[in-house]
Protein backbone atom coordinates (compact mmCIF):
# COMPACT_ATOMS: atom_id res chain seq x y z
CA UNK A 1 0.00 0.00 0.00
CA UNK A 2 3.01 2.29 0.54
CA UNK A 3 3.72 2.51 -3.19
CA UNK A 4 0.21 3.82 -3.90
CA UNK A 5 0.78 6.50 -1.27
CA UNK A 6 3.93 7.66 -3.03
CA UNK A 7 6.53 5.71 -1.05
CA UNK A 8 8.93 4.20 -3.55
CA UNK A 9 11.77 1.74 -2.94
CA UNK A 10 14.88 3.43 -1.60
CA UNK A 11 17.64 3.86 -4.16
CA UNK A 12 20.83 2.50 -2.67
CA UNK A 13 23.79 4.84 -2.21
CA UNK A 14 26.38 4.39 -4.94
CA UNK A 15 23.81 3.75 -7.66
CA UNK A 16 24.92 5.58 -10.82
CA UNK A 17 22.89 8.73 -11.45
CA UNK A 18 21.77 7.47 -14.88
CA UNK A 19 20.12 4.46 -13.22
CA UNK A 20 18.65 6.63 -10.44
CA UNK A 21 17.00 8.92 -12.99
CA UNK A 22 15.66 5.97 -14.97
CA UNK A 23 14.28 4.33 -11.82
CA UNK A 24 12.53 7.56 -10.81
CA UNK A 25 10.94 7.79 -14.27
CA UNK A 26 9.74 4.17 -14.08
CA UNK A 27 8.24 4.72 -10.61
CA UNK A 28 6.42 7.97 -11.43
CA UNK A 29 2.83 8.00 -10.15
CA UNK A 30 1.60 9.25 -13.52
CA UNK A 31 1.86 6.35 -16.01
CA UNK A 32 2.16 8.80 -18.91
CA UNK A 33 5.50 9.98 -17.45
CA UNK A 34 6.92 6.45 -17.41
CA UNK A 35 9.04 5.22 -20.33
CA UNK A 36 7.57 2.49 -22.53
CA UNK A 37 9.42 -0.82 -22.82
CA UNK A 38 11.26 0.16 -26.02
CA UNK A 39 12.49 3.44 -24.54
CA UNK A 40 13.49 1.63 -21.36
CA UNK A 41 15.43 -1.01 -23.31
CA UNK A 42 17.22 1.69 -25.33
CA UNK A 43 18.17 3.71 -22.25
CA UNK A 44 19.44 0.64 -20.39
CA UNK A 45 21.45 -0.39 -23.45
CA UNK A 46 22.98 3.10 -23.68
CA UNK A 47 23.89 3.08 -19.99
CA UNK A 48 25.35 -0.42 -20.20
CA UNK A 49 27.36 0.48 -23.31
CA UNK A 50 28.69 3.61 -21.59
CA UNK A 51 29.86 1.67 -18.53
CA UNK A 52 31.18 -1.22 -20.62
CA UNK A 53 33.30 1.23 -22.63
CA UNK A 54 34.60 2.78 -19.40
CA UNK A 55 35.42 -0.68 -18.07
CA UNK A 56 37.16 -1.67 -21.31
CA UNK A 57 39.27 1.50 -21.14
CA UNK A 58 40.27 0.77 -17.54
CA UNK A 59 41.11 -2.85 -18.32
CA UNK A 60 43.20 -1.78 -21.31
CA UNK A 61 45.10 0.68 -19.12
CA UNK A 62 45.66 -2.00 -16.47
CA UNK A 63 46.90 -4.50 -19.05
CA UNK A 64 49.29 -1.92 -20.52
CA UNK A 65 50.60 -0.77 -17.14
CA UNK A 66 50.87 -4.15 -15.43
CA UNK A 67 51.17 -6.45 -18.45
CA UNK A 68 48.67 -9.07 -17.35
CA UNK A 69 45.81 -10.69 -19.24
CA UNK A 70 42.17 -10.58 -18.24
CA UNK A 71 40.10 -13.71 -18.86
CA UNK A 72 36.54 -13.26 -20.05
CA UNK A 73 33.92 -15.46 -18.38
CA UNK A 74 30.28 -15.45 -19.44
CA UNK A 75 27.24 -16.96 -17.79
CA UNK A 76 23.71 -17.61 -18.93
CA UNK A 77 21.03 -15.04 -18.24
CA UNK A 78 18.20 -15.89 -15.91
CA UNK A 79 14.79 -15.17 -17.39
CA UNK A 80 11.94 -13.98 -15.24
CA UNK A 81 8.31 -13.28 -15.88
CA UNK A 82 5.83 -11.01 -14.20
CA UNK A 83 2.07 -10.99 -13.89
CA UNK A 84 -0.34 -8.09 -14.21
CA UNK A 85 -2.52 -7.82 -11.10
CA UNK A 86 -5.74 -5.84 -10.99
CA UNK A 87 -6.56 -4.14 -7.70
CA UNK A 88 -9.75 -2.30 -6.88
CA UNK A 89 -10.65 0.61 -4.57
CA UNK A 90 -7.09 1.91 -4.26
CA UNK A 91 -6.38 5.59 -3.62
CA UNK A 92 -5.20 7.72 -6.53
CA UNK A 93 -1.45 7.08 -7.05
CA UNK A 94 0.87 9.96 -6.24
CA UNK A 95 4.53 10.70 -5.69
CA UNK A 96 5.51 11.21 -2.05
CA UNK A 97 7.06 14.46 -0.95
CA UNK A 98 10.64 14.59 0.28
CA UNK A 99 9.41 14.93 3.86
CA UNK A 100 7.17 11.88 3.57
CA UNK A 101 10.01 9.79 2.16
CA UNK A 102 12.40 10.97 4.87
CA UNK A 103 9.86 10.15 7.60
CA UNK A 104 9.17 6.71 6.11
CA UNK A 105 12.81 5.71 5.74
CA UNK A 106 13.87 7.11 9.11
CA UNK A 107 11.49 4.88 11.10
CA UNK A 108 13.40 2.50 13.32
CA UNK A 109 12.25 -0.93 14.33
CA UNK A 110 13.39 -2.93 17.33
CA UNK A 111 13.83 -6.52 16.23
CA UNK A 112 15.48 -9.27 18.21
CA UNK A 113 17.48 -11.53 15.91
CA UNK A 114 19.32 -14.31 17.74
CA UNK A 115 22.86 -15.28 16.75
CA UNK A 116 21.92 -18.96 16.47
CA UNK A 117 18.75 -20.41 15.00
CA UNK A 118 18.50 -22.74 18.02
CA UNK A 119 18.11 -19.68 20.26
CA UNK A 120 14.82 -18.65 18.64
CA UNK A 121 12.12 -18.76 21.29
CA UNK A 122 14.55 -19.29 24.21
CA UNK A 123 14.89 -15.65 25.24
CA UNK A 124 13.74 -14.51 28.70
CA UNK A 125 11.93 -11.53 27.20
CA UNK A 126 9.96 -13.66 24.75
CA UNK A 127 6.72 -11.97 25.78
CA UNK A 128 8.24 -8.56 25.00
CA UNK A 129 9.35 -9.72 21.56
CA UNK A 130 5.98 -11.34 20.93
CA UNK A 131 4.16 -8.11 21.74
CA UNK A 132 6.50 -6.09 19.49
CA UNK A 133 5.94 -8.46 16.59
CA UNK A 134 2.19 -8.42 17.26
CA UNK A 135 2.31 -4.61 17.05
CA UNK A 136 4.04 -4.88 13.67
CA UNK A 137 1.33 -7.24 12.43
CA UNK A 138 -1.28 -4.80 13.73
CA UNK A 139 0.42 -1.97 11.89
CA UNK A 140 0.06 -3.80 8.60
CA UNK A 141 -3.65 -4.34 9.36
CA UNK A 142 -3.44 -8.10 9.29
CA UNK A 143 -5.47 -9.67 12.08
CA UNK A 144 -5.30 -13.03 10.33
CA UNK A 145 -1.48 -13.02 10.27
CA UNK A 146 -1.42 -12.01 13.92
CA UNK A 147 -3.67 -14.95 14.88
CA UNK A 148 -1.57 -17.38 12.83
CA UNK A 149 1.62 -16.04 14.46
CA UNK A 150 0.19 -16.46 17.98
CA UNK A 151 -0.96 -19.99 17.16
CA UNK A 152 2.52 -20.89 15.90
CA UNK A 153 4.06 -19.51 19.10
CA UNK A 154 1.68 -21.57 21.28
CA UNK A 155 2.41 -24.76 19.33
CA UNK A 156 6.16 -24.12 19.44
CA UNK A 157 6.42 -23.97 23.29
C-alpha atoms as one frame of an Amber mdcrd trajectory, in Angstrom:
protein
   0.000   0.000   0.000   3.008   2.288   0.541   3.722   2.514  -3.188   0.206
   3.822  -3.898   0.784   6.498  -1.265   3.928   7.663  -3.028   6.525   5.711
  -1.051   8.931   4.202  -3.546  11.773   1.743  -2.944  14.885   3.427  -1.598
  17.639   3.863  -4.160  20.826   2.498  -2.671  23.793   4.836  -2.208  26.379
   4.393  -4.938  23.806   3.746  -7.661  24.925   5.584 -10.821  22.886   8.734
 -11.453  21.772   7.466 -14.881  20.119   4.456 -13.223  18.647   6.634 -10.440
  16.997   8.921 -12.992  15.660   5.974 -14.973  14.279   4.327 -11.823  12.531
   7.559 -10.814  10.943   7.790 -14.272   9.743   4.174 -14.078   8.239   4.720
 -10.610   6.417   7.972 -11.427   2.828   8.002 -10.149   1.599   9.251 -13.523
   1.864   6.349 -16.009   2.162   8.795 -18.910   5.498   9.985 -17.451   6.925
   6.448 -17.406   9.043   5.225 -20.329   7.575   2.492 -22.529   9.424  -0.825
 -22.822  11.262   0.156 -26.017  12.491   3.439 -24.543  13.487   1.629 -21.364
  15.428  -1.006 -23.313  17.218   1.693 -25.334  18.169   3.710 -22.247  19.440
   0.642 -20.386  21.450  -0.394 -23.452  22.977   3.096 -23.676  23.891   3.084
 -19.989  25.352  -0.422 -20.204  27.357   0.483 -23.309  28.692   3.611 -21.592
  29.861   1.666 -18.530  31.180  -1.222 -20.621  33.305   1.231 -22.627  34.603
   2.782 -19.398  35.419  -0.677 -18.066  37.158  -1.665 -21.306  39.267   1.501
 -21.141  40.265   0.773 -17.541  41.113  -2.847 -18.317  43.202  -1.782 -21.309
  45.097   0.680 -19.117  45.655  -2.003 -16.472  46.905  -4.502 -19.046  49.292
  -1.923 -20.521  50.602  -0.767 -17.139  50.866  -4.152 -15.434  51.171  -6.449
 -18.452  48.666  -9.073 -17.351  45.808 -10.689 -19.240  42.165 -10.583 -18.237
  40.102 -13.714 -18.860  36.541 -13.257 -20.050  33.923 -15.456 -18.383  30.282
 -15.452 -19.436  27.245 -16.956 -17.788  23.710 -17.607 -18.935  21.026 -15.045
 -18.242  18.201 -15.891 -15.915  14.789 -15.174 -17.392  11.940 -13.977 -15.243
   8.305 -13.278 -15.876   5.827 -11.008 -14.198   2.070 -10.986 -13.888  -0.338
  -8.094 -14.207  -2.518  -7.819 -11.103  -5.744  -5.842 -10.992  -6.557  -4.139
  -7.696  -9.749  -2.297  -6.879 -10.646   0.610  -4.575  -7.089   1.909  -4.261
  -6.378   5.588  -3.621  -5.202   7.719  -6.527  -1.454   7.082  -7.051   0.866
   9.957  -6.240   4.528  10.697  -5.689   5.512  11.207  -2.054   7.062  14.461
  -0.950  10.645  14.593   0.276   9.409  14.933   3.855   7.168  11.877   3.570
  10.011   9.792   2.155  12.401  10.974   4.869   9.862  10.147   7.598   9.167
   6.712   6.110  12.811   5.710   5.742  13.873   7.113   9.113  11.487   4.879
  11.096  13.399   2.505  13.321  12.249  -0.934  14.331  13.395  -2.925  17.331
  13.833  -6.523  16.225  15.482  -9.266  18.208  17.479 -11.525  15.914  19.324
 -14.307  17.741  22.861 -15.282  16.750  21.919 -18.956  16.467  18.751 -20.411
  14.998  18.499 -22.742  18.018  18.107 -19.676  20.262  14.822 -18.652  18.640
  12.115 -18.758  21.290  14.549 -19.292  24.215  14.895 -15.647  25.240  13.742
 -14.507  28.697  11.929 -11.527  27.203   9.964 -13.657  24.752   6.722 -11.965
  25.780   8.240  -8.559  25.003   9.350  -9.715  21.560   5.981 -11.337  20.935
   4.160  -8.105  21.741   6.499  -6.086  19.489   5.937  -8.465  16.595   2.186
  -8.420  17.258   2.308  -4.614  17.046   4.036  -4.882  13.675   1.327  -7.244
  12.432  -1.280  -4.803  13.729   0.419  -1.968  11.886   0.056  -3.798   8.595
  -3.647  -4.344   9.364  -3.441  -8.096   9.287  -5.467  -9.674  12.083  -5.300
 -13.031  10.332  -1.482 -13.019  10.265  -1.417 -12.013  13.917  -3.672 -14.947
  14.879  -1.568 -17.377  12.829   1.619 -16.044  14.460   0.190 -16.459  17.981
  -0.963 -19.988  17.156   2.520 -20.894  15.901   4.063 -19.508  19.104   1.675
 -21.565  21.281   2.410 -24.755  19.328   6.164 -24.116  19.444   6.418 -23.973
  23.285
